[in-house]
Short mmCIF file of C-alpha atoms in Angstrom, two decimals:
data_model
loop_
_atom_site.label_atom_id
_atom_site.label_comp_id
_atom_site.label_asym_id
_atom_site.label_seq_id
_atom_site.Cartn_x
_atom_site.Cartn_y
_atom_site.Cartn_z
CA UNK Q 1190 0.00 0.00 0.00
CA UNK Q 1191 2.84 2.42 0.81
CA UNK Q 1192 4.78 3.20 -2.36
CA UNK Q 1193 7.45 5.75 -3.22
CA UNK Q 1194 4.64 8.09 -4.26
CA UNK Q 1195 3.12 8.34 -0.78
CA UNK Q 1196 5.32 11.11 0.64
CA UNK Q 1197 4.99 13.32 -2.48
CA UNK Q 1198 1.24 12.83 -2.31
CA UNK Q 1199 1.22 13.75 1.38
CA UNK Q 1200 3.10 16.98 0.63
CA UNK Q 1201 0.69 17.76 -2.22
CA UNK Q 1202 -2.33 17.18 0.04
CA UNK Q 1203 -0.89 19.48 2.73
CA UNK Q 1204 -0.17 22.27 0.24
CA UNK Q 1205 -3.63 21.99 -1.32
CA UNK Q 1206 -5.37 22.09 2.06
CA UNK Q 1207 -3.35 25.10 3.19
CA UNK Q 1208 -4.68 26.97 0.16
CA UNK Q 1209 -7.88 28.85 1.12
CA UNK Q 1210 -11.06 27.35 -0.29
CA UNK Q 1211 -14.81 27.14 0.39
CA UNK Q 1212 -14.41 24.68 3.27
CA UNK Q 1213 -11.87 26.84 5.07
CA UNK Q 1214 -13.97 29.96 4.57
CA UNK Q 1215 -17.11 28.25 5.83
CA UNK Q 1216 -15.41 26.85 8.95
CA UNK Q 1217 -13.80 30.20 9.77
CA UNK Q 1218 -17.12 32.02 9.44
CA UNK Q 1219 -18.95 29.39 11.49
CA UNK Q 1220 -16.36 29.38 14.28
CA UNK Q 1221 -16.20 33.16 14.55
CA UNK Q 1222 -19.93 33.88 14.32
CA UNK Q 1223 -21.46 30.82 16.01
CA UNK Q 1224 -18.74 29.25 18.13
CA UNK Q 1225 -16.14 26.53 18.46
CA UNK Q 1226 -18.58 23.64 18.92
CA UNK Q 1227 -20.49 24.51 15.75
CA UNK Q 1228 -17.21 24.78 13.81
CA UNK Q 1229 -16.06 21.40 15.13
CA UNK Q 1230 -19.39 19.84 14.16
CA UNK Q 1231 -19.05 21.37 10.69
CA UNK Q 1232 -15.52 19.96 10.50
CA UNK Q 1233 -16.82 16.48 11.30
CA UNK Q 1234 -19.47 16.82 8.59
CA UNK Q 1235 -16.87 17.94 6.05
CA UNK Q 1236 -14.65 14.98 6.99
CA UNK Q 1237 -17.51 12.54 6.40
CA UNK Q 1238 -18.43 14.24 3.13
CA UNK Q 1239 -14.84 14.01 1.87
CA UNK Q 1240 -14.70 10.36 2.97
CA UNK Q 1241 -17.84 9.53 1.01
CA UNK Q 1242 -16.54 11.32 -2.09
CA UNK Q 1243 -13.16 9.61 -1.71
CA UNK Q 1244 -14.76 6.19 -1.41
CA UNK Q 1245 -16.92 6.93 -4.45
CA UNK Q 1246 -13.82 7.94 -6.42
CA UNK Q 1247 -12.05 4.76 -5.37
CA UNK Q 1248 -14.87 2.71 -6.85
CA UNK Q 1249 -15.05 4.79 -10.01
CA UNK Q 1250 -18.24 6.75 -9.36
CA UNK Q 1251 -16.51 10.13 -9.49
CA UNK Q 1252 -15.09 9.22 -12.91
CA UNK Q 1253 -18.67 8.92 -14.11
CA UNK Q 1254 -19.43 12.41 -12.75
CA UNK Q 1255 -16.38 13.80 -14.52
CA UNK Q 1256 -17.44 12.19 -17.79
CA UNK Q 1257 -20.88 13.84 -17.63
CA UNK Q 1258 -20.72 17.64 -18.01
CA UNK Q 1259 -24.41 17.92 -17.16
CA UNK Q 1260 -23.98 16.05 -13.87
CA UNK Q 1261 -20.92 18.14 -13.04
CA UNK Q 1262 -22.84 21.36 -13.70
CA UNK Q 1263 -25.74 20.14 -11.57
CA UNK Q 1264 -23.44 19.44 -8.63
CA UNK Q 1265 -21.74 22.81 -9.07
CA UNK Q 1266 -24.97 24.79 -9.09
CA UNK Q 1267 -26.49 22.74 -6.28
CA UNK Q 1268 -23.47 23.43 -4.05
CA UNK Q 1269 -23.56 27.16 -4.78
CA UNK Q 1270 -27.33 27.29 -4.28
CA UNK Q 1271 -26.98 25.62 -0.89
CA UNK Q 1272 -24.40 28.20 0.19
CA UNK Q 1273 -26.64 31.03 -1.00
CA UNK Q 1274 -29.53 29.55 0.98
CA UNK Q 1275 -27.36 29.51 4.10
CA UNK Q 1276 -26.35 33.13 3.40
CA UNK Q 1277 -30.01 34.18 3.16
CA UNK Q 1278 -30.89 32.40 6.42
CA UNK Q 1279 -27.96 34.09 8.15
CA UNK Q 1280 -29.05 37.49 6.85
CA UNK Q 1281 -32.61 36.97 8.09
CA UNK Q 1282 -31.38 35.82 11.48
CA UNK Q 1283 -34.46 33.63 11.98
CA UNK Q 1284 -32.91 30.20 11.62
CA UNK Q 1285 -30.25 27.92 13.00
CA UNK Q 1286 -27.65 29.67 10.86
CA UNK Q 1287 -27.65 32.74 13.09
CA UNK Q 1288 -25.51 32.92 16.25
CA UNK Q 1289 -28.46 33.11 18.65
CA UNK Q 1290 -29.38 29.52 17.75
CA UNK Q 1291 -25.90 28.15 18.43
CA UNK Q 1292 -26.92 26.33 21.61
CA UNK Q 1293 -29.81 24.35 20.11
CA UNK Q 1294 -27.53 21.49 19.12
CA UNK Q 1295 -24.81 21.03 16.52
CA UNK Q 1296 -26.30 18.29 14.35
CA UNK Q 1297 -27.37 20.96 11.86
CA UNK Q 1298 -23.78 22.18 11.49
CA UNK Q 1299 -22.59 18.63 10.91
CA UNK Q 1300 -25.30 18.32 8.24
CA UNK Q 1301 -24.26 21.59 6.59
CA UNK Q 1302 -20.63 20.45 6.37
CA UNK Q 1303 -21.65 17.06 5.01
CA UNK Q 1304 -23.95 18.45 2.32
CA UNK Q 1305 -21.48 21.12 1.24
CA UNK Q 1306 -18.94 18.43 0.41
CA UNK Q 1307 -21.34 15.95 -1.12
CA UNK Q 1308 -22.34 18.81 -3.45
CA UNK Q 1309 -18.72 19.83 -4.07
CA UNK Q 1310 -17.48 18.62 -7.48
CA UNK Q 1311 -14.07 20.13 -6.78
CA UNK Q 1312 -13.49 17.44 -4.16
CA UNK Q 1313 -14.47 14.73 -6.65
CA UNK Q 1314 -12.10 16.19 -9.25
CA UNK Q 1315 -9.22 16.02 -6.77
CA UNK Q 1316 -9.76 12.31 -6.28
CA UNK Q 1317 -10.16 11.74 -10.02
CA UNK Q 1318 -7.63 14.12 -11.57
CA UNK Q 1319 -4.84 14.43 -8.98
CA UNK Q 1320 -4.86 11.31 -6.80
CA UNK Q 1321 -4.47 8.76 -9.67
CA UNK Q 1322 -1.15 10.33 -10.68
CA UNK Q 1323 0.30 9.11 -7.36
CA UNK Q 1324 -0.90 5.53 -7.79
CA UNK Q 1325 1.79 2.98 -8.68
CA UNK Q 1326 0.39 0.82 -11.48
CA UNK Q 1327 2.82 -1.95 -10.55
CA UNK Q 1328 1.12 -2.41 -7.15
CA UNK Q 1329 -2.51 -3.25 -6.28
CA UNK Q 1330 -4.61 -0.22 -7.26
CA UNK Q 1331 -7.54 -0.37 -4.83
CA UNK Q 1332 -5.51 -0.50 -1.57
CA UNK Q 1333 -3.37 2.43 -2.76
CA UNK Q 1334 -6.39 4.48 -3.76
CA UNK Q 1335 -8.11 3.90 -0.43
CA UNK Q 1336 -4.92 4.74 1.49
CA UNK Q 1337 -4.31 7.96 -0.44
CA UNK Q 1338 -7.97 8.96 -0.08
CA UNK Q 1339 -7.86 8.36 3.68
CA UNK Q 1340 -4.60 10.32 3.90
CA UNK Q 1341 -6.12 13.31 2.13
CA UNK Q 1342 -9.20 13.25 4.37
CA UNK Q 1343 -6.94 13.07 7.46
CA UNK Q 1344 -4.85 16.05 6.30
CA UNK Q 1345 -7.95 18.09 5.43
CA UNK Q 1346 -9.58 17.28 8.76
CA UNK Q 1347 -6.49 18.29 10.74
CA UNK Q 1348 -6.25 21.63 8.93
CA UNK Q 1349 -9.97 22.27 9.38
CA UNK Q 1350 -9.79 21.28 13.05
CA UNK Q 1351 -7.03 23.78 13.76
CA UNK Q 1352 -8.92 26.47 11.88
CA UNK Q 1353 -12.12 25.73 13.82
CA UNK Q 1354 -10.31 26.06 17.15
CA UNK Q 1355 -8.65 29.34 16.12
CA UNK Q 1356 -11.88 30.84 14.77
CA UNK Q 1357 -13.78 29.72 17.86
CA UNK Q 1358 -11.50 31.80 20.06
CA UNK Q 1359 -12.79 34.96 18.37
CA UNK Q 1360 -16.44 34.08 19.01
CA UNK Q 1361 -16.67 35.68 22.45
CA UNK Q 1362 -15.88 39.13 21.04
CA UNK Q 1363 -18.40 38.68 18.23
CA UNK Q 1364 -21.19 37.99 20.75
CA UNK Q 1365 -20.88 41.31 22.59
CA UNK Q 1366 -23.68 43.86 22.19
CA UNK Q 1367 -24.42 44.85 18.62
CA UNK Q 1368 -21.41 42.89 17.42
CA UNK Q 1369 -23.56 39.78 16.96
CA UNK Q 1370 -25.96 41.50 14.55
CA UNK Q 1371 -23.18 43.17 12.59
CA UNK Q 1372 -21.19 39.95 12.36
CA UNK Q 1373 -24.28 37.98 11.30
CA UNK Q 1374 -24.91 40.42 8.44
CA UNK Q 1375 -21.25 40.43 7.47
CA UNK Q 1376 -21.13 36.63 7.56
CA UNK Q 1377 -24.20 36.43 5.33
CA UNK Q 1378 -22.44 38.57 2.73
CA UNK Q 1379 -19.24 36.56 3.07
CA UNK Q 1380 -21.10 33.25 2.68
CA UNK Q 1381 -22.71 34.62 -0.49
CA UNK Q 1382 -19.23 35.60 -1.68
CA UNK Q 1383 -18.02 32.06 -0.93
CA UNK Q 1384 -20.89 30.71 -3.06
CA UNK Q 1385 -19.74 32.84 -5.99
CA UNK Q 1386 -16.14 31.80 -5.33
CA UNK Q 1387 -17.32 28.18 -5.28
CA UNK Q 1388 -18.87 28.57 -8.75
CA UNK Q 1389 -15.80 30.29 -10.21
CA UNK Q 1390 -13.28 27.88 -8.68
CA UNK Q 1391 -15.14 24.80 -9.98
CA UNK Q 1392 -15.81 26.17 -13.47
CA UNK Q 1393 -14.34 24.32 -16.41
#
């Protein structure tokens, strides 16, 4: 399972995850505006979503998505639409997306993280377009693919976990007085910006 390509792949995964993207932006916004527990729940959801996508890629399902432009476009627009829906709910301040609902349980944040990654074609493209180049054709393919997929999910989860903890430390300030309302509005605009970024970054 461990080939000479493993360490280069590990370095690639670390560099990719240290590059800001929709997941990092979403976790940072969640941690700062809602709190550490919500950000950690979102991190767990993202980890599961990436695991599902990685497993699907290992069994060839993501290759099918890549081969169908219509399916790719559907995933892209669905992911952006979901982010825009979250932005609207945050702006309204009448749902679980707003900070005042942070203590009602974190299952919803886990669900948000999961859905964002199941609807993220960029994650599927990583497993289809980048990961295979680190697979040694002289060794069993499936064990290598599963190992590399698990490694990427582990790296992504560690980076997201650290980000969630750092963002959560800023939450106390954001809760003071009118700060909560201002931050909620700002976060709504930022989430909408992330949705647009999501569309641009996953465009062909």
